[in-house]
PDB file of C-alpha atoms in Angstrom:
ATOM      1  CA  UNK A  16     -36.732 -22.142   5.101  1.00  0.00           C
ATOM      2  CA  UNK A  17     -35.920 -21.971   1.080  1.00  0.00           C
ATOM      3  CA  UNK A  18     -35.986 -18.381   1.202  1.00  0.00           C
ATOM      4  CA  UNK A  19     -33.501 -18.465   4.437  1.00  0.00           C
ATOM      5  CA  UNK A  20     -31.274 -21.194   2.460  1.00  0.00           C
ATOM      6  CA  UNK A  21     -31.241 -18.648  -0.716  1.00  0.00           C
ATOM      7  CA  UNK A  22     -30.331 -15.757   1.362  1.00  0.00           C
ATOM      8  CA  UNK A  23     -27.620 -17.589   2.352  1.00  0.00           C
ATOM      9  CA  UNK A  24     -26.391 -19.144  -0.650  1.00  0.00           C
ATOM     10  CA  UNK A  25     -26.401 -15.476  -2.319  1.00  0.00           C
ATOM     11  CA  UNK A  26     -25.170 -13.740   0.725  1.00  0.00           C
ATOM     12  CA  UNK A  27     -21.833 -16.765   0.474  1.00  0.00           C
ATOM     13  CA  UNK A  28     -22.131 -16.211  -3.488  1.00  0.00           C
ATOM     14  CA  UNK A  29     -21.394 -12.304  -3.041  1.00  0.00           C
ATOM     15  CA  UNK A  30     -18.861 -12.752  -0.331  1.00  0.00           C
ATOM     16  CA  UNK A  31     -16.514 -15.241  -2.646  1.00  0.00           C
ATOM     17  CA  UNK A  32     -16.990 -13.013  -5.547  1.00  0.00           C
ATOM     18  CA  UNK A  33     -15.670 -10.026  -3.656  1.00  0.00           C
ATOM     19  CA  UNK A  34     -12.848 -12.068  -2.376  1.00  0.00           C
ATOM     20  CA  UNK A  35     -12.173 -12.965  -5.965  1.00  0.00           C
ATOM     21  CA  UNK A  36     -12.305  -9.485  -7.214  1.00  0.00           C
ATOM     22  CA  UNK A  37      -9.871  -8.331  -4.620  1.00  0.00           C
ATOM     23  CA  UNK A  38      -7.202 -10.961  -5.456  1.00  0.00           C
ATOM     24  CA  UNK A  39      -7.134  -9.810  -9.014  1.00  0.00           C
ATOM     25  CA  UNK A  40      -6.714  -6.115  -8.194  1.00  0.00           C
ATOM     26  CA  UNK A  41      -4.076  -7.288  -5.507  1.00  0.00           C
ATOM     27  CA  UNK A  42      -2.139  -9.017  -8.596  1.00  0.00           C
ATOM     28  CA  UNK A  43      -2.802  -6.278 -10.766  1.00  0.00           C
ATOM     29  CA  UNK A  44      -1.227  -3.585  -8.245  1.00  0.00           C
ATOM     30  CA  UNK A  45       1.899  -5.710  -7.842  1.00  0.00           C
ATOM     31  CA  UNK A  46       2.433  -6.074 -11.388  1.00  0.00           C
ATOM     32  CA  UNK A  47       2.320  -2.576 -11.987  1.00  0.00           C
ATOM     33  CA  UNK A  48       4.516  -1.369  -9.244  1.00  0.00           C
ATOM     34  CA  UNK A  49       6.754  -4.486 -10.084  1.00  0.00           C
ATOM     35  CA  UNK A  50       6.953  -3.110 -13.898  1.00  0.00           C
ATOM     36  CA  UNK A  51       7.434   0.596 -12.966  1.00  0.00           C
ATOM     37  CA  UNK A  52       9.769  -0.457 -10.534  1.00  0.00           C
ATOM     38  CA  UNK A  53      11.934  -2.029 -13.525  1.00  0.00           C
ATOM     39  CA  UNK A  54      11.357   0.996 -16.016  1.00  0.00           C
ATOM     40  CA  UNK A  55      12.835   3.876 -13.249  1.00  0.00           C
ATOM     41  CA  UNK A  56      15.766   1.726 -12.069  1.00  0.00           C
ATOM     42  CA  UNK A  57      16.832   0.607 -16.339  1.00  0.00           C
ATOM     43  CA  UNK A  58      16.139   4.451 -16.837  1.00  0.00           C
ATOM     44  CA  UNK A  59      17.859   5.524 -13.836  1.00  0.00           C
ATOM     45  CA  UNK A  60      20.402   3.633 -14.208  1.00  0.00           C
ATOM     46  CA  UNK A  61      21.425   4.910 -18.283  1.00  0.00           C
ATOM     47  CA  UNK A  62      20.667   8.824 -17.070  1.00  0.00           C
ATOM     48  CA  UNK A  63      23.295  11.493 -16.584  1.00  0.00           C
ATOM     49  CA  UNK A  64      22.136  11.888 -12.898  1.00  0.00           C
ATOM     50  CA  UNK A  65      23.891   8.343 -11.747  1.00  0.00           C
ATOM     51  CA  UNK A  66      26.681   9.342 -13.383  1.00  0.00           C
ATOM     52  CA  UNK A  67      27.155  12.768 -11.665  1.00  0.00           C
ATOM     53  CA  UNK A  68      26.276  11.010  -8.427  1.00  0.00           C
ATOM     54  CA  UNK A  69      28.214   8.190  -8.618  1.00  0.00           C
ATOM     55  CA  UNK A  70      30.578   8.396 -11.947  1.00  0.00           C
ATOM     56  CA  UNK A  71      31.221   5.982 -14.109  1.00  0.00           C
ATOM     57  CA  UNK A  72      29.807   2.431 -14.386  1.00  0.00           C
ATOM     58  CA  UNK A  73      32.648  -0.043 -13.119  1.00  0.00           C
ATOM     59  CA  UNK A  74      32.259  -3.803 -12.058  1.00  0.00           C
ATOM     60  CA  UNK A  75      31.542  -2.985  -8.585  1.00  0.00           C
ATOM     61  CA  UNK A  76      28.781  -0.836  -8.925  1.00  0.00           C
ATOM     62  CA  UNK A  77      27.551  -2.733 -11.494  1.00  0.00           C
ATOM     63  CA  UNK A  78      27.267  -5.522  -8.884  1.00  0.00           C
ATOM     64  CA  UNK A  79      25.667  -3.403  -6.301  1.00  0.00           C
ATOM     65  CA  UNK A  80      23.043  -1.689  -8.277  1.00  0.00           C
ATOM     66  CA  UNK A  81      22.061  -4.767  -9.477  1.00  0.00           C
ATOM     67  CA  UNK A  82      21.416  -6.556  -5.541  1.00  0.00           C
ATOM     68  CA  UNK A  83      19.671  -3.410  -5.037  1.00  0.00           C
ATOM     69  CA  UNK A  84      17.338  -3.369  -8.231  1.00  0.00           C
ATOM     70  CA  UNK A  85      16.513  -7.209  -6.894  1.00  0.00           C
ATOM     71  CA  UNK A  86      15.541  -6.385  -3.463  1.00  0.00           C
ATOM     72  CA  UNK A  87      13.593  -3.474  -4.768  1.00  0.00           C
ATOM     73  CA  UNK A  88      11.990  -5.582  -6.742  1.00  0.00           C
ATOM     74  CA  UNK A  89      11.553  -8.561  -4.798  1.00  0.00           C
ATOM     75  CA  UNK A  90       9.898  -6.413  -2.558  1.00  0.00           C
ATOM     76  CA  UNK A  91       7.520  -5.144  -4.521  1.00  0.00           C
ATOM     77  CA  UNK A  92       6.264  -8.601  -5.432  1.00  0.00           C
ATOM     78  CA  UNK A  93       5.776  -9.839  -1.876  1.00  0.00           C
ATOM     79  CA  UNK A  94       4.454  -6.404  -0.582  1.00  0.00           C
ATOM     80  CA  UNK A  95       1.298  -7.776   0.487  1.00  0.00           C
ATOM     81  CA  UNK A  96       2.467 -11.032   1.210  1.00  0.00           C
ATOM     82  CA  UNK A  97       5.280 -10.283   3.704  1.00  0.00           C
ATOM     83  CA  UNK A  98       3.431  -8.004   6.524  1.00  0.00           C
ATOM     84  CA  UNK A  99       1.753  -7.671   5.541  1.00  0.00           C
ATOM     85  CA  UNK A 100       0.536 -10.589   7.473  1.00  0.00           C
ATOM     86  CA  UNK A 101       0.604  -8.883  10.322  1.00  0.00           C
ATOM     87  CA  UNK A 102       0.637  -4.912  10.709  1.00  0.00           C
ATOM     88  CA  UNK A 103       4.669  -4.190  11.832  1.00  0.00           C
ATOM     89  CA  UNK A 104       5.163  -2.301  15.258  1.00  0.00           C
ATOM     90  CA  UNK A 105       4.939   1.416  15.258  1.00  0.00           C
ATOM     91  CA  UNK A 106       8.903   1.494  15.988  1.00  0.00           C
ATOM     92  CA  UNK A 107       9.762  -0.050  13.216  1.00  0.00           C
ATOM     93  CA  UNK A 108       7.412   1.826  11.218  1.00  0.00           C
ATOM     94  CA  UNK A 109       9.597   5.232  12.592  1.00  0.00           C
ATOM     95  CA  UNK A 110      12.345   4.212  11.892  1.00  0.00           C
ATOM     96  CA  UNK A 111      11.720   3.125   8.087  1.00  0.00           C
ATOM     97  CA  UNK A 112       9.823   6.735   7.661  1.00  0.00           C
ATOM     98  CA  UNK A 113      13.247   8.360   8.953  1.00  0.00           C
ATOM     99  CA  UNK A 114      15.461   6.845   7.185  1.00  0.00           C
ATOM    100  CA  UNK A 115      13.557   7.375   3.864  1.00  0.00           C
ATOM    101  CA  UNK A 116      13.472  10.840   4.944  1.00  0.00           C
ATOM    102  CA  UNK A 117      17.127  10.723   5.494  1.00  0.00           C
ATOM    103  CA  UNK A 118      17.916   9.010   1.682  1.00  0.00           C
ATOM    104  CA  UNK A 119      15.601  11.415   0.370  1.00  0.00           C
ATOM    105  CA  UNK A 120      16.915  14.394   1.723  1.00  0.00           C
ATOM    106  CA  UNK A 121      20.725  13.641   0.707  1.00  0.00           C
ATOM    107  CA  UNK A 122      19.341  13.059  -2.629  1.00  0.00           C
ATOM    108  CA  UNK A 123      17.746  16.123  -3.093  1.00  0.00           C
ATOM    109  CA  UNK A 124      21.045  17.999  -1.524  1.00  0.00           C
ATOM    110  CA  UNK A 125      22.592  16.484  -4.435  1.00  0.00           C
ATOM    111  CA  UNK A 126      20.660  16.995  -6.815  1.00  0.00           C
ATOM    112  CA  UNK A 127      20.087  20.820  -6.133  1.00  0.00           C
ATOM    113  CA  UNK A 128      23.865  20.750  -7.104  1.00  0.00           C
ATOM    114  CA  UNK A 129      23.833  18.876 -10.192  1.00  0.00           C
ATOM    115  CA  UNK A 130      23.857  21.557 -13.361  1.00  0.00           C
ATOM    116  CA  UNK A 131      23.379  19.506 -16.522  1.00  0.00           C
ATOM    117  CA  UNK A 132      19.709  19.460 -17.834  1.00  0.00           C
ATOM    118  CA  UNK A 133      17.695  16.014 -17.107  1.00  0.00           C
ATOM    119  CA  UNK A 134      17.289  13.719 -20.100  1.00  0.00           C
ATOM    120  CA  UNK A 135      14.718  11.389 -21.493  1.00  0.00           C
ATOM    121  CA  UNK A 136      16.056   8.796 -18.978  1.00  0.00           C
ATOM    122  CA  UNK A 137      15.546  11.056 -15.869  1.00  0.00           C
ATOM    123  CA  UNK A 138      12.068  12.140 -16.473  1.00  0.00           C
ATOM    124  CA  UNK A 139      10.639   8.732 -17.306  1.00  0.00           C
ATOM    125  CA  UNK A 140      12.656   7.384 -14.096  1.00  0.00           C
ATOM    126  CA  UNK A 141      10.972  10.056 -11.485  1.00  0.00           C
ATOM    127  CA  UNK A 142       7.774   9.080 -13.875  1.00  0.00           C
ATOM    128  CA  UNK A 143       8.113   5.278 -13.027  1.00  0.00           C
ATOM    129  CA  UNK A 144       9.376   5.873  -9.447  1.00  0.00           C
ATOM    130  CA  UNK A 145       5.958   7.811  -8.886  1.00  0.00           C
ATOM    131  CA  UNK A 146       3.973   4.869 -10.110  1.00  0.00           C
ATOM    132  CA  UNK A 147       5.689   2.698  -8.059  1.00  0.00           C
ATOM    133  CA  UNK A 148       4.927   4.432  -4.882  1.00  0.00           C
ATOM    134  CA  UNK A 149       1.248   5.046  -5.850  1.00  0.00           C
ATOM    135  CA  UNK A 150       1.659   0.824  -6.154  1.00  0.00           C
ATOM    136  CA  UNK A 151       3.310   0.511  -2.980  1.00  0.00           C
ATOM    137  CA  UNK A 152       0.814   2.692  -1.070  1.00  0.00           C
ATOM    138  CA  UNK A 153      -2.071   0.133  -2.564  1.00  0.00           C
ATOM    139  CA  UNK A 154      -0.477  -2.454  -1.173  1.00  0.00           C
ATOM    140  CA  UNK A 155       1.634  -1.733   2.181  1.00  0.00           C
ATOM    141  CA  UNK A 156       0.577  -0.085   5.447  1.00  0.00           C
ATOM    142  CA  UNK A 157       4.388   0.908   6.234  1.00  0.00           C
ATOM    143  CA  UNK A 158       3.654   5.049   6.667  1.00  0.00           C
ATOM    144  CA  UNK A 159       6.544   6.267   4.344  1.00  0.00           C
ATOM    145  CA  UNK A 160       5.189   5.015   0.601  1.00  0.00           C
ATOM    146  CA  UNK A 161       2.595   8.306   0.285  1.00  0.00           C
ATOM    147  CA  UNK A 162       5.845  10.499   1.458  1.00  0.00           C
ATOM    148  CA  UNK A 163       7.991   9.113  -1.844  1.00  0.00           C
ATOM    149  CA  UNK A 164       4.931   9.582  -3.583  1.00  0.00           C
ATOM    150  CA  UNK A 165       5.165  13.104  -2.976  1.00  0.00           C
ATOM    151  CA  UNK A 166       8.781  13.402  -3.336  1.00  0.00           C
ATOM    152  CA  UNK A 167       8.925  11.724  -7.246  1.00  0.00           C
ATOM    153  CA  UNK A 168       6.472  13.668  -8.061  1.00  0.00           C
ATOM    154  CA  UNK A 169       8.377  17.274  -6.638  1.00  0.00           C
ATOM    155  CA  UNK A 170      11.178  15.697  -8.565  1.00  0.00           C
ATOM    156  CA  UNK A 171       9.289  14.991 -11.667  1.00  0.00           C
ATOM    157  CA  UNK A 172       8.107  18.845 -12.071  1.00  0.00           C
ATOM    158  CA  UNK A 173      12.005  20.159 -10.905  1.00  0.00           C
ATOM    159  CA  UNK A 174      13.230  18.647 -13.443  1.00  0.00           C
ATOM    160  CA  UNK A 175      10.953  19.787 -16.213  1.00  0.00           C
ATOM    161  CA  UNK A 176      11.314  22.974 -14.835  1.00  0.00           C
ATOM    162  CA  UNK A 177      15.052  22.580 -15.087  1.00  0.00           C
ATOM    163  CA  UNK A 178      14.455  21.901 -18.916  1.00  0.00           C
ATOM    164  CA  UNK A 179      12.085  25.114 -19.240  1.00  0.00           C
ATOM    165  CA  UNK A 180       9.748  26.662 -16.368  1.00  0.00           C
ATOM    166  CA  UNK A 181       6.649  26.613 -18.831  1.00  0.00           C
ATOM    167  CA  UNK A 182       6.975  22.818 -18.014  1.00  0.00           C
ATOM    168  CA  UNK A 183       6.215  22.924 -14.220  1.00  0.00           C
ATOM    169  CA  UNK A 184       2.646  23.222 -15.476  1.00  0.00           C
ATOM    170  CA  UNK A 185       2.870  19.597 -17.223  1.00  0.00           C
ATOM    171  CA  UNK A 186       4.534  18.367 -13.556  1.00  0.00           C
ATOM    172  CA  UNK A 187       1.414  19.823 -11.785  1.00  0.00           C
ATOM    173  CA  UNK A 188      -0.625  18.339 -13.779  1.00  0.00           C
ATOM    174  CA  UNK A 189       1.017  14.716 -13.705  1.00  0.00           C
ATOM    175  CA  UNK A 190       1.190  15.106  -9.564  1.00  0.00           C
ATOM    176  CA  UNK A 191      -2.441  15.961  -9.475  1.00  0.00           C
ATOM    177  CA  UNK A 192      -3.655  12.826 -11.798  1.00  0.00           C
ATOM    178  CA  UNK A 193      -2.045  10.650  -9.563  1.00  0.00           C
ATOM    179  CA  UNK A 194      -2.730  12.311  -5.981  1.00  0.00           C
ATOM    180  CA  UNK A 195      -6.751  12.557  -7.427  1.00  0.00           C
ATOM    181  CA  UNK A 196      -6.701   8.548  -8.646  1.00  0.00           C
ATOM    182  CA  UNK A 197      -5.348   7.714  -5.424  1.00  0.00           C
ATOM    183  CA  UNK A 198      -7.831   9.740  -3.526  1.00  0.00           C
ATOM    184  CA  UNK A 199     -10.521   8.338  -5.804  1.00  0.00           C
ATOM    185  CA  UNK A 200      -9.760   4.713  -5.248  1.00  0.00           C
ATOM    186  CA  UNK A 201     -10.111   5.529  -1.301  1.00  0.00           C
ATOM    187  CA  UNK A 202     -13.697   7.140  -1.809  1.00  0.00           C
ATOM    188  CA  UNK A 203     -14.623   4.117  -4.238  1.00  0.00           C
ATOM    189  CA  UNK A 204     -13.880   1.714  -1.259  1.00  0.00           C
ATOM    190  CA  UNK A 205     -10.818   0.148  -2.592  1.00  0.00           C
ATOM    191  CA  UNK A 206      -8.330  -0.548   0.305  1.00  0.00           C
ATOM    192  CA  UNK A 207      -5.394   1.907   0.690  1.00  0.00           C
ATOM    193  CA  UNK A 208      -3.175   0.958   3.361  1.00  0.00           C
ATOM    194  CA  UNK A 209      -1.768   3.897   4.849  1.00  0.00           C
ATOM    195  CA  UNK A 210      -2.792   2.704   8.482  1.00  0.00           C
ATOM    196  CA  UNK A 211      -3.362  -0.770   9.708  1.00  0.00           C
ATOM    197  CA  UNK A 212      -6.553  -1.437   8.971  1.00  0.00           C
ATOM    198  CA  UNK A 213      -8.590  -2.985  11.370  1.00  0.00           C
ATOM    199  CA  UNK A 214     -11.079  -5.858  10.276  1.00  0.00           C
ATOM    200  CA  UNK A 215     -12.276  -6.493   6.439  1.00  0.00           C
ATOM    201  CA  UNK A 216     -10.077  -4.410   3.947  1.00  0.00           C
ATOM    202  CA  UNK A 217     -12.770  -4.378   1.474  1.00  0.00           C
ATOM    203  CA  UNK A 218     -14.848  -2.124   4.045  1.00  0.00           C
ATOM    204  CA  UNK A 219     -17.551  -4.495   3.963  1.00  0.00           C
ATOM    205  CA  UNK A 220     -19.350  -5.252   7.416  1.00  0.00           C
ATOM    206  CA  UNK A 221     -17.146  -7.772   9.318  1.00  0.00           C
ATOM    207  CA  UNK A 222     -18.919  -9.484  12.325  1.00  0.00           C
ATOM    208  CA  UNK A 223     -19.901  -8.181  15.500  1.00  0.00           C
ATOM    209  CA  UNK A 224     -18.738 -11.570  17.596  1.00  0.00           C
ATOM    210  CA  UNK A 225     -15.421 -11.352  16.166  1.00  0.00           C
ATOM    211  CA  UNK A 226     -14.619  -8.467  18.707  1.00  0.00           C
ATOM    212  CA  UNK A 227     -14.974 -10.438  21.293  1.00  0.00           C
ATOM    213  CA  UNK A 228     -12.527 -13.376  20.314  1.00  0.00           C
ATOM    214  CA  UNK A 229      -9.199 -13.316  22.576  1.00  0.00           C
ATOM    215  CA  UNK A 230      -5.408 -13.168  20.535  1.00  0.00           C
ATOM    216  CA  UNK A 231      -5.134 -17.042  21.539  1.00  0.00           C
ATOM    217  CA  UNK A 232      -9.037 -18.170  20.357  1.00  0.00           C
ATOM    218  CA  UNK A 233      -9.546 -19.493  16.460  1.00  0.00           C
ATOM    219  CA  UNK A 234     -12.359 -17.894  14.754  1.00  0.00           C
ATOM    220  CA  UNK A 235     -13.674 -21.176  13.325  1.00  0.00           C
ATOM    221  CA  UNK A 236     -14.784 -22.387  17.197  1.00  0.00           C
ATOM    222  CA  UNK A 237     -16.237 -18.813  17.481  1.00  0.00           C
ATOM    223  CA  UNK A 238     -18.730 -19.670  14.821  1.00  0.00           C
ATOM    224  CA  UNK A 239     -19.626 -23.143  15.985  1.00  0.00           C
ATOM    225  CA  UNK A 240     -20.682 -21.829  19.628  1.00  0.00           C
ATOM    226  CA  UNK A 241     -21.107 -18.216  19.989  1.00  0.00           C
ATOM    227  CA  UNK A 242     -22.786 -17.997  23.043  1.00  0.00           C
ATOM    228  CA  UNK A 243     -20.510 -19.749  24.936  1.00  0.00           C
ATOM    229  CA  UNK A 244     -17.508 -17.896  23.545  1.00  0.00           C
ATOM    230  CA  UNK A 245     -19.479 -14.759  24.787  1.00  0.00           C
ATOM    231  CA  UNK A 246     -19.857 -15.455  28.077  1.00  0.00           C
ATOM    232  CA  UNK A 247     -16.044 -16.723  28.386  1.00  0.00           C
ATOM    233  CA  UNK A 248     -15.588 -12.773  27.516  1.00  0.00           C
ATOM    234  CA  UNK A 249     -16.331 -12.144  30.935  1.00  0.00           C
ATOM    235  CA  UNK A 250     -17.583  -8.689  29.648  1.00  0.00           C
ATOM    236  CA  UNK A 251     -18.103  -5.589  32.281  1.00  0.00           C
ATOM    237  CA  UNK A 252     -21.542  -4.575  33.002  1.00  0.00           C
ATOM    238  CA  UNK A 253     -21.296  -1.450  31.123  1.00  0.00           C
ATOM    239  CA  UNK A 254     -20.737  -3.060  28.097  1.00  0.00           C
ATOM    240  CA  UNK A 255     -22.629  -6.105  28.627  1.00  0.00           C
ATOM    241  CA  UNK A 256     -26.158  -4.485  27.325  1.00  0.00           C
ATOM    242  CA  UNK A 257     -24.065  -3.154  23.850  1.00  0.00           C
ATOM    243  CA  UNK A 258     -22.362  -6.629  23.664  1.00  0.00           C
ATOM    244  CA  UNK A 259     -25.638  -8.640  23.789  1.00  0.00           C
ATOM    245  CA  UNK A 260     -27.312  -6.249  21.343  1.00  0.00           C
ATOM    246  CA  UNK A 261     -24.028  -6.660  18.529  1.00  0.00           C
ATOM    247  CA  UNK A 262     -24.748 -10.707  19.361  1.00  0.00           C
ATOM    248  CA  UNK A 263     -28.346 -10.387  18.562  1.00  0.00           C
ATOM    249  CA  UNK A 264     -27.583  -8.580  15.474  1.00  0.00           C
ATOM    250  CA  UNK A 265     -24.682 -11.325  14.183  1.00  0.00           C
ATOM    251  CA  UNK A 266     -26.998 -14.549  15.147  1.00  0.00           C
ATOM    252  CA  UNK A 267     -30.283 -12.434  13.643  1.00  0.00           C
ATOM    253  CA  UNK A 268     -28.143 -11.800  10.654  1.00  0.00           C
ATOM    254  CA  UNK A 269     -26.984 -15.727  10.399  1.00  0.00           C
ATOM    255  CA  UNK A 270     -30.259 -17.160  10.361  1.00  0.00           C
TER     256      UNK A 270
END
């Protein structure tokens, strides 16, 4: 019985921990992309490429660049805490993916045009705005943030190579530190949300019983009376034999 009741407590003892652990790299995630998002939009917004996109600074776009720099970065500080709730329908998804691809697109039109060598200002701006989306991707599940991940990092190496070709080497090289960290933090077990993920976002084991719980039924009563809740499943008798075994396995694994 002790050893059962010190099972327990260390199994409950690990589980808070890793709850713990995954709040702090939550915060940490939305501080960064919150930062980064500041750094590109100040840099952005003092680089010769605004002004040959949009000309001179004037009250009015004043105004409107700074609502947009808010929502941007209002967003990124309630990324995981909008949805994030609850994964968005696949339309809506679509039709966020498009019209990034649509933004992103114009932009690039425009900026195949543009002439003048990129600055200090630009490159740290692409620089930030790749950060961000690496962020974004950490925390959101809303299919476009890997895309403008991607995209400021094509920019990033265009315009070094606009500055001098030799450059595009120093691009690569900045695209392929970030595309490896993210890929590492997805092999380490750290969430990435590119899908909805299903279940425990650490990865860890979630339980079996909690399959069988209905849209309208609380976990909590789940726990209190499994059994019953099981047989309220009403379960088909093809599944019944892989159903009991999963319930054997949660209760075995609860004692």
């Amino acid at each position: 019985m002790k050893a059962n009741i010190t099972r327990l407590r260390n199994n409950m003892t690990s589980k808070v921990n890793k709850m713990l652990n995954r709040k702090m790299q939550v915060k940490k995630w939305r501080y960064l992309c919150f930062v980064s998002s500041i750094v590109g939009l100040l840099c952005y917004a003092l680089s010769p490429s605004f002004n040959h996109l949009f000309g001179k600074w004037n009250l009015l776009k004043v105004s409107l660049y700074c609502l947009f720099s808010f929502v941007i970065c209002l967003a990124d500080l309630l990324a995981n805490a909008i949805t994030w709730q609850k994964s968005p329908s696949l339309r809506f998804r679509a039709h966020l993916a498009v019209s990034v691809f649509t933004i992103t697109t114009i932009y690039s039109f425009f900026f195949d045009k543009a002439n003048a060598k990129p600055d200090a200002y630009s490159l740290i701006s692409s620089a930030a705005f790749a950060v961000m989306s690496l962020c974004m991707s950490k925390q959101t599940h809303l299919g476009f943030e890997v895309d403008l991940l991607y995209f400021f990092c094509g920019y990033f190496t265009l315009q070094l190579m606009k500055i001098k070709k030799v450059l595009a080497v120093v691009g690569a090289c900045f695209a392929y530190s970030l595309i490896m960290f993210r890929v590492y933090l997805g092999e380490s077990g750290l969430p990435i949300q590119d899908q909805p993920s299903i279940g425990n976002q650490n990865g860890a084991e979630s339980d079996p019983i909690l399959h069988f719980i209905p849209n309208n039924t609380a976990a909590p009563s789940v726990v209190e009376d499994p059994i019953r809740h099981f047989y309220q499943t009403n379960p088909s008798n093809e599944n019944r034999k892989t159903m009991v075994r999963k319930l054997i396995d949660w209760i075995i694994g609860r004692v």
